[in-house]
PDB file of C-alpha atoms in Angstrom:
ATOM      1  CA  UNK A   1     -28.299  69.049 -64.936  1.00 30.00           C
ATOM      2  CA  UNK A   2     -26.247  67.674 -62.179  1.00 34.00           C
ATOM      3  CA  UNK A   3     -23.099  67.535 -64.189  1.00 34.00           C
ATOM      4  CA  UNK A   4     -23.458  70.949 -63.951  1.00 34.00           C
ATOM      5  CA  UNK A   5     -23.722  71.448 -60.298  1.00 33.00           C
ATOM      6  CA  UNK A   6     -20.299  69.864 -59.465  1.00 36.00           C
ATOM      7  CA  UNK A   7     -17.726  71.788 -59.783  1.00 38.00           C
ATOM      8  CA  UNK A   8     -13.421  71.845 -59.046  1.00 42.00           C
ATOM      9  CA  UNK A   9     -14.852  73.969 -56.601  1.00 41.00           C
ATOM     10  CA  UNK A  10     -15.750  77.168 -58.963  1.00 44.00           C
ATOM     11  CA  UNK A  11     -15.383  75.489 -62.102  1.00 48.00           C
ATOM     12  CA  UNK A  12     -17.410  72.248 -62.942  1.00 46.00           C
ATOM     13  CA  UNK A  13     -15.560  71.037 -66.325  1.00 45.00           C
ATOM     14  CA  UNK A  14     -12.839  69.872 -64.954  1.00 52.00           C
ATOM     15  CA  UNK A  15     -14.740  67.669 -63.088  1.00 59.00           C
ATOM     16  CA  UNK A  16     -16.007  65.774 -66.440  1.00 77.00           C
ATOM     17  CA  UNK A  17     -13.937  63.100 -68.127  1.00 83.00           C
ATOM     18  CA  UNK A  18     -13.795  64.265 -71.619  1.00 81.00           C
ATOM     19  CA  UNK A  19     -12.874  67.917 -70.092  1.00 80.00           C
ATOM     20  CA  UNK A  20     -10.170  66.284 -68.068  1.00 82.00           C
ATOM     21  CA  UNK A  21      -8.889  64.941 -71.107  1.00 82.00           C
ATOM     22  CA  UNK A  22      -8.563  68.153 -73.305  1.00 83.00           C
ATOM     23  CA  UNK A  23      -7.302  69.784 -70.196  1.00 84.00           C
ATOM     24  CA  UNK A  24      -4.170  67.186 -70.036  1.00 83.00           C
ATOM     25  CA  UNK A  25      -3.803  66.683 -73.718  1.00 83.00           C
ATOM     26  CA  UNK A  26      -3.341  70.635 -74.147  1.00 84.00           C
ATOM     27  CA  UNK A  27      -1.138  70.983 -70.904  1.00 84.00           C
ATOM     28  CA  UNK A  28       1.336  68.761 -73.639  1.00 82.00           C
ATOM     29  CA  UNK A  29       3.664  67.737 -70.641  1.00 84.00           C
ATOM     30  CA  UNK A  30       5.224  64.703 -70.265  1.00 83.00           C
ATOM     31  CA  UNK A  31       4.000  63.943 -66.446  1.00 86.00           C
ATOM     32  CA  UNK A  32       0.130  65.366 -67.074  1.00 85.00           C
ATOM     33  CA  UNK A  33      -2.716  62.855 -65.918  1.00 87.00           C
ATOM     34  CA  UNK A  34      -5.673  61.980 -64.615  1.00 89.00           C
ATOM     35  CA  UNK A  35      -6.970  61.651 -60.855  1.00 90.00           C
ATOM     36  CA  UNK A  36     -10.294  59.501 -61.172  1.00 92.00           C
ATOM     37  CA  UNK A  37     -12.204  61.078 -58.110  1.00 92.00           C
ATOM     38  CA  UNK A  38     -14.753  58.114 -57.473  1.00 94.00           C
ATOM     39  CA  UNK A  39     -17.148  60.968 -56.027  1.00 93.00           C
ATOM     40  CA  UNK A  40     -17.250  62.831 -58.757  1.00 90.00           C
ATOM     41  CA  UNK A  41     -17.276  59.875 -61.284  1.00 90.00           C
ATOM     42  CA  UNK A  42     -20.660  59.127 -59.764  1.00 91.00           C
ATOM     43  CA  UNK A  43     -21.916  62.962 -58.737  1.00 89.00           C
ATOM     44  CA  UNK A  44     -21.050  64.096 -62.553  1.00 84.00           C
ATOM     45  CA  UNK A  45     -23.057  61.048 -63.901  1.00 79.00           C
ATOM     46  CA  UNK A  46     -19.830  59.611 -65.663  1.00 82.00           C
ATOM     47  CA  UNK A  47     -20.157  56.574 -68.210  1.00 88.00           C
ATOM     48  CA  UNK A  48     -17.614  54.105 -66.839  1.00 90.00           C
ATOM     49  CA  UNK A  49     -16.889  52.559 -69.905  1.00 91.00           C
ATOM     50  CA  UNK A  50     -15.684  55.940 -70.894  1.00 90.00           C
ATOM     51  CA  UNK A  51     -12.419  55.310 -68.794  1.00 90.00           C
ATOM     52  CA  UNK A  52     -11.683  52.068 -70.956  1.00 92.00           C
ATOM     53  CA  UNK A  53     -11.095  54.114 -73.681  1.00 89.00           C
ATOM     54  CA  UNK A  54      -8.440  56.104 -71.886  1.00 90.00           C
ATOM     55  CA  UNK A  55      -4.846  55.597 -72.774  1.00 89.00           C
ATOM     56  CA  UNK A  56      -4.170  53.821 -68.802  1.00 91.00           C
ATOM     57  CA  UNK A  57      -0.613  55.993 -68.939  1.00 89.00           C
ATOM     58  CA  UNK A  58      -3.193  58.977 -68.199  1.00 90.00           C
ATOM     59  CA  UNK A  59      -4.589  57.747 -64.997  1.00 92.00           C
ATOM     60  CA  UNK A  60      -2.194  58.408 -62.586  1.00 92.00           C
ATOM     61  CA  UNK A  61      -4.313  58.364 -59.055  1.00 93.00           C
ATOM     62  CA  UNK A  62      -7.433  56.895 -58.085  1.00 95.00           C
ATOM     63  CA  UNK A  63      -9.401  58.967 -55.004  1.00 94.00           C
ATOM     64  CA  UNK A  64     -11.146  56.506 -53.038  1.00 95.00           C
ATOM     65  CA  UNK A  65     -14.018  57.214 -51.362  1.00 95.00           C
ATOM     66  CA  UNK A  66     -17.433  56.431 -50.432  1.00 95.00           C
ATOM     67  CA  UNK A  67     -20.886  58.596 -50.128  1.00 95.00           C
ATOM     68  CA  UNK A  68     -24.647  58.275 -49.961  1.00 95.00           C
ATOM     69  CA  UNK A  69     -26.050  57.075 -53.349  1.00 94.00           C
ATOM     70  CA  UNK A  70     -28.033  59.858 -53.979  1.00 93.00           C
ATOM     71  CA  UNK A  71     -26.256  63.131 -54.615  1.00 92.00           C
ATOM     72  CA  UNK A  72     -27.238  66.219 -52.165  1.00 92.00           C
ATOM     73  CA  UNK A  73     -29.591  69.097 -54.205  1.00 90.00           C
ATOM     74  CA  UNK A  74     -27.784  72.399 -55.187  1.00 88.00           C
ATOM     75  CA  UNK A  75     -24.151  73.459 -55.145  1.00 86.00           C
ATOM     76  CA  UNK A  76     -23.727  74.060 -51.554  1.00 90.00           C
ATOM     77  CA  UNK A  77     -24.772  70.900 -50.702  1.00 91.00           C
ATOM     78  CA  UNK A  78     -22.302  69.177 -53.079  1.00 90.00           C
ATOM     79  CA  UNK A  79     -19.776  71.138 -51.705  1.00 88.00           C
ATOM     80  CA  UNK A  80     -20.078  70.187 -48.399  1.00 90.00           C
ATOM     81  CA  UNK A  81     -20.447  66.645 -49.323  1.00 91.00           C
ATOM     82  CA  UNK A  82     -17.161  66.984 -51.115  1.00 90.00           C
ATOM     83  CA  UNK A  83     -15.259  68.783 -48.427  1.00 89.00           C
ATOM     84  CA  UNK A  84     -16.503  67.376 -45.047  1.00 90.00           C
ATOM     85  CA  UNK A  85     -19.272  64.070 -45.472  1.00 91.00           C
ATOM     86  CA  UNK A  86     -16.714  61.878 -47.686  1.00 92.00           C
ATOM     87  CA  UNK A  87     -16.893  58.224 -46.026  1.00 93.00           C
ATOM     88  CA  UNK A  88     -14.241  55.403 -46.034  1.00 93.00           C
ATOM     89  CA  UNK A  89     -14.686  52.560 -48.381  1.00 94.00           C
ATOM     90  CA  UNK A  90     -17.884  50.457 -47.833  1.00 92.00           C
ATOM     91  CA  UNK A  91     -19.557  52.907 -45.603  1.00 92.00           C
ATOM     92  CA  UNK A  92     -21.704  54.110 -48.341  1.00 94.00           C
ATOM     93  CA  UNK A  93     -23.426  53.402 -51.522  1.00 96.00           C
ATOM     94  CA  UNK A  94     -21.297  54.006 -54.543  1.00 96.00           C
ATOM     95  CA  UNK A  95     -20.083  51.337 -56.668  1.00 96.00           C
ATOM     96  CA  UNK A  96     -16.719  51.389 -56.320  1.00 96.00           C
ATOM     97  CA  UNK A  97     -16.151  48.148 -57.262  1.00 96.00           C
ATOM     98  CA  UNK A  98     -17.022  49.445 -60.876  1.00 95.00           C
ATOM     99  CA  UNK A  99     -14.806  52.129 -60.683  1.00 95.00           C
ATOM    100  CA  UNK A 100     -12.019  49.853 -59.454  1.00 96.00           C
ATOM    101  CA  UNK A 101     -12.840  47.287 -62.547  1.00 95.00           C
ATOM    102  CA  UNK A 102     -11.662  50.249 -65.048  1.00 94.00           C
ATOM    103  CA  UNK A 103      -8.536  51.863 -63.500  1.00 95.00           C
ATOM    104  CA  UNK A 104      -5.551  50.466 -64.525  1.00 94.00           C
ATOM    105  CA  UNK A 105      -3.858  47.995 -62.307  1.00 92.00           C
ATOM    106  CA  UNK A 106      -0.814  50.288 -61.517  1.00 91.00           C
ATOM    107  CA  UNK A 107      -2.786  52.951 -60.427  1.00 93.00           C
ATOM    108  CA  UNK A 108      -1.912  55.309 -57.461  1.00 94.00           C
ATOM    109  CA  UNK A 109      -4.285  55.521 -54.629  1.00 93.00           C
ATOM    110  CA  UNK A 110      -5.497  57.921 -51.681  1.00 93.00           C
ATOM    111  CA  UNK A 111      -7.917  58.091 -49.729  1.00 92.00           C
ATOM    112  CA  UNK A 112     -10.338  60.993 -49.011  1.00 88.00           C
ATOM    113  CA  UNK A 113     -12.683  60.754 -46.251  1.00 85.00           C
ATOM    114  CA  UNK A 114     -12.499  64.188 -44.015  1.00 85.00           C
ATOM    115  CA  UNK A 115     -14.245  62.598 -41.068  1.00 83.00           C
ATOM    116  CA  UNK A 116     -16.611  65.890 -41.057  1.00 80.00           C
ATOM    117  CA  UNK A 117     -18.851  63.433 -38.222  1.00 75.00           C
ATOM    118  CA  UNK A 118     -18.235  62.159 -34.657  1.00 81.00           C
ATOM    119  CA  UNK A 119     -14.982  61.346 -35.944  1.00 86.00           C
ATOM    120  CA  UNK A 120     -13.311  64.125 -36.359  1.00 85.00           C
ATOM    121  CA  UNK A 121     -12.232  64.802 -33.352  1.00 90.00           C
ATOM    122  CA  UNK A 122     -10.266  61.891 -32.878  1.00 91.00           C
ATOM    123  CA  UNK A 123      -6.525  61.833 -32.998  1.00 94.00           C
ATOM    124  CA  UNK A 124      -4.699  61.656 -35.988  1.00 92.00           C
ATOM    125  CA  UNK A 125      -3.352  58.297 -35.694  1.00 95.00           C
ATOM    126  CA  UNK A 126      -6.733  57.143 -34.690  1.00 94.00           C
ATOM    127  CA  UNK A 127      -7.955  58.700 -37.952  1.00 91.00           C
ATOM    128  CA  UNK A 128      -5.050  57.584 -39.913  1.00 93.00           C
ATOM    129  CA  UNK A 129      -5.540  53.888 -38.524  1.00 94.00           C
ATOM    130  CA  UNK A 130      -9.476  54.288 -39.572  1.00 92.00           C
ATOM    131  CA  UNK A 131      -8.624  55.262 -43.087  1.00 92.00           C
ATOM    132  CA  UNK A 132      -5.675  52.272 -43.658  1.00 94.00           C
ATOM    133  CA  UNK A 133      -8.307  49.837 -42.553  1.00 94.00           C
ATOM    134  CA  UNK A 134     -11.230  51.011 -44.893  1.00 93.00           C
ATOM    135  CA  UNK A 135      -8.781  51.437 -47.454  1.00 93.00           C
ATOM    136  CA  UNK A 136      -6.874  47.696 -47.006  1.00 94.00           C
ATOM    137  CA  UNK A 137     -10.396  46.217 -46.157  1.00 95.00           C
ATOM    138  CA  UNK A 138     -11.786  47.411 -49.687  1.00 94.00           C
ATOM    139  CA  UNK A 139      -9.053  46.329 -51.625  1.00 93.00           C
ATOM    140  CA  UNK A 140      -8.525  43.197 -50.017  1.00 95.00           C
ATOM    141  CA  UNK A 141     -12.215  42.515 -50.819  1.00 93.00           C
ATOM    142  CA  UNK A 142     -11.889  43.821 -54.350  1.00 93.00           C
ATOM    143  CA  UNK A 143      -8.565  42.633 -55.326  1.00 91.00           C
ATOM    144  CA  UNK A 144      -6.673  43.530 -58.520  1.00 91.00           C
ATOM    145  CA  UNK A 145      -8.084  46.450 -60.083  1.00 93.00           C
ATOM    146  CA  UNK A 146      -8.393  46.978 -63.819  1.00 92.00           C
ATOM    147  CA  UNK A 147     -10.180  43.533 -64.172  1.00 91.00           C
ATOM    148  CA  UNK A 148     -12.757  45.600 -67.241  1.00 91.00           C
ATOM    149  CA  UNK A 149      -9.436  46.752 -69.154  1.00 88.00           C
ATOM    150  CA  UNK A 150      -8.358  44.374 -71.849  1.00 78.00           C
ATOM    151  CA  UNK A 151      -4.772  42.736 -70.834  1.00 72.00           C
ATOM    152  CA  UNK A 152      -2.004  44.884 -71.629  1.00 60.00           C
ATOM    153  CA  UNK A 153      -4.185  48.316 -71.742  1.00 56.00           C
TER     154      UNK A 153
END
């Protein structure tokens, strides 16, 4: 199945929400959470509704990103998607509007989008200018996130 084929890069259950759960819930510490990857939400096929149900003290960070809608065949392929053809905010097809809708509205965010195209080989500051305006462009056109949570979860 493609849950299967995505992996945390050797391991795939991390990568799945209910996995991510145990993982944190048996760690038992006191800062353990959850980064909601919004490539793997989509590559591992995860119900969104499923993050509703989780305690929003859990989800620490939310990994922006964007990527072609369709996920690339075998695990090499997903791993080079993961590690090098990320894209900023709005340069793809993901929903990420939906993901957005069920993080909680104090939720951390980064960006990951490696630039593994023409890109790359521009400066940092270039890059890090390209990656504040995807990221401020997407929120500003999303606004507050956690609009699917119920008030006060």
């Amino acid at each position: 199945s493609r849950a299967e084929s995505i992996f945390a890069l050797d391991d795939p259950s991390p990568n799945r929400l209910g996995a991510t759960r145990r993982i944190v819930r048996n760690a038992d510490v006191t800062n353990g959470g959850l980064m909601v990857d919004c490539l793997h939400v989509y590559r591992c096929e995860t119900r969104l509704d499923d993050y509703l149900d989780v305690d929003p003290r859990l989800i620490h960070e939310l990994q922006l990103c964007d990527a072609v809608p369709d996920a690339p065949i075998g695990r090499d392929a997903l791993v080079h998607e993961a590690r090098f053809a990320r894209r900023l905010p709005g340069e793809g097809g993901l929903d990420l509007d939906a993901v957005w809708r069920v993080v909680p509205e104090n939720v951390a965010i980064s960006i990951e989008a490696p630039f593994g195209d023409a890109r790359a080989s521009l400066p940092f500051a270039d890059r890090a200018r390209l990656l504040k305006a995807g990221a401020d462009a997407f929120i500003a056109r999303a606004g507050k996130p956690g609009a699917a949570r119920r008030p006060g979860a």
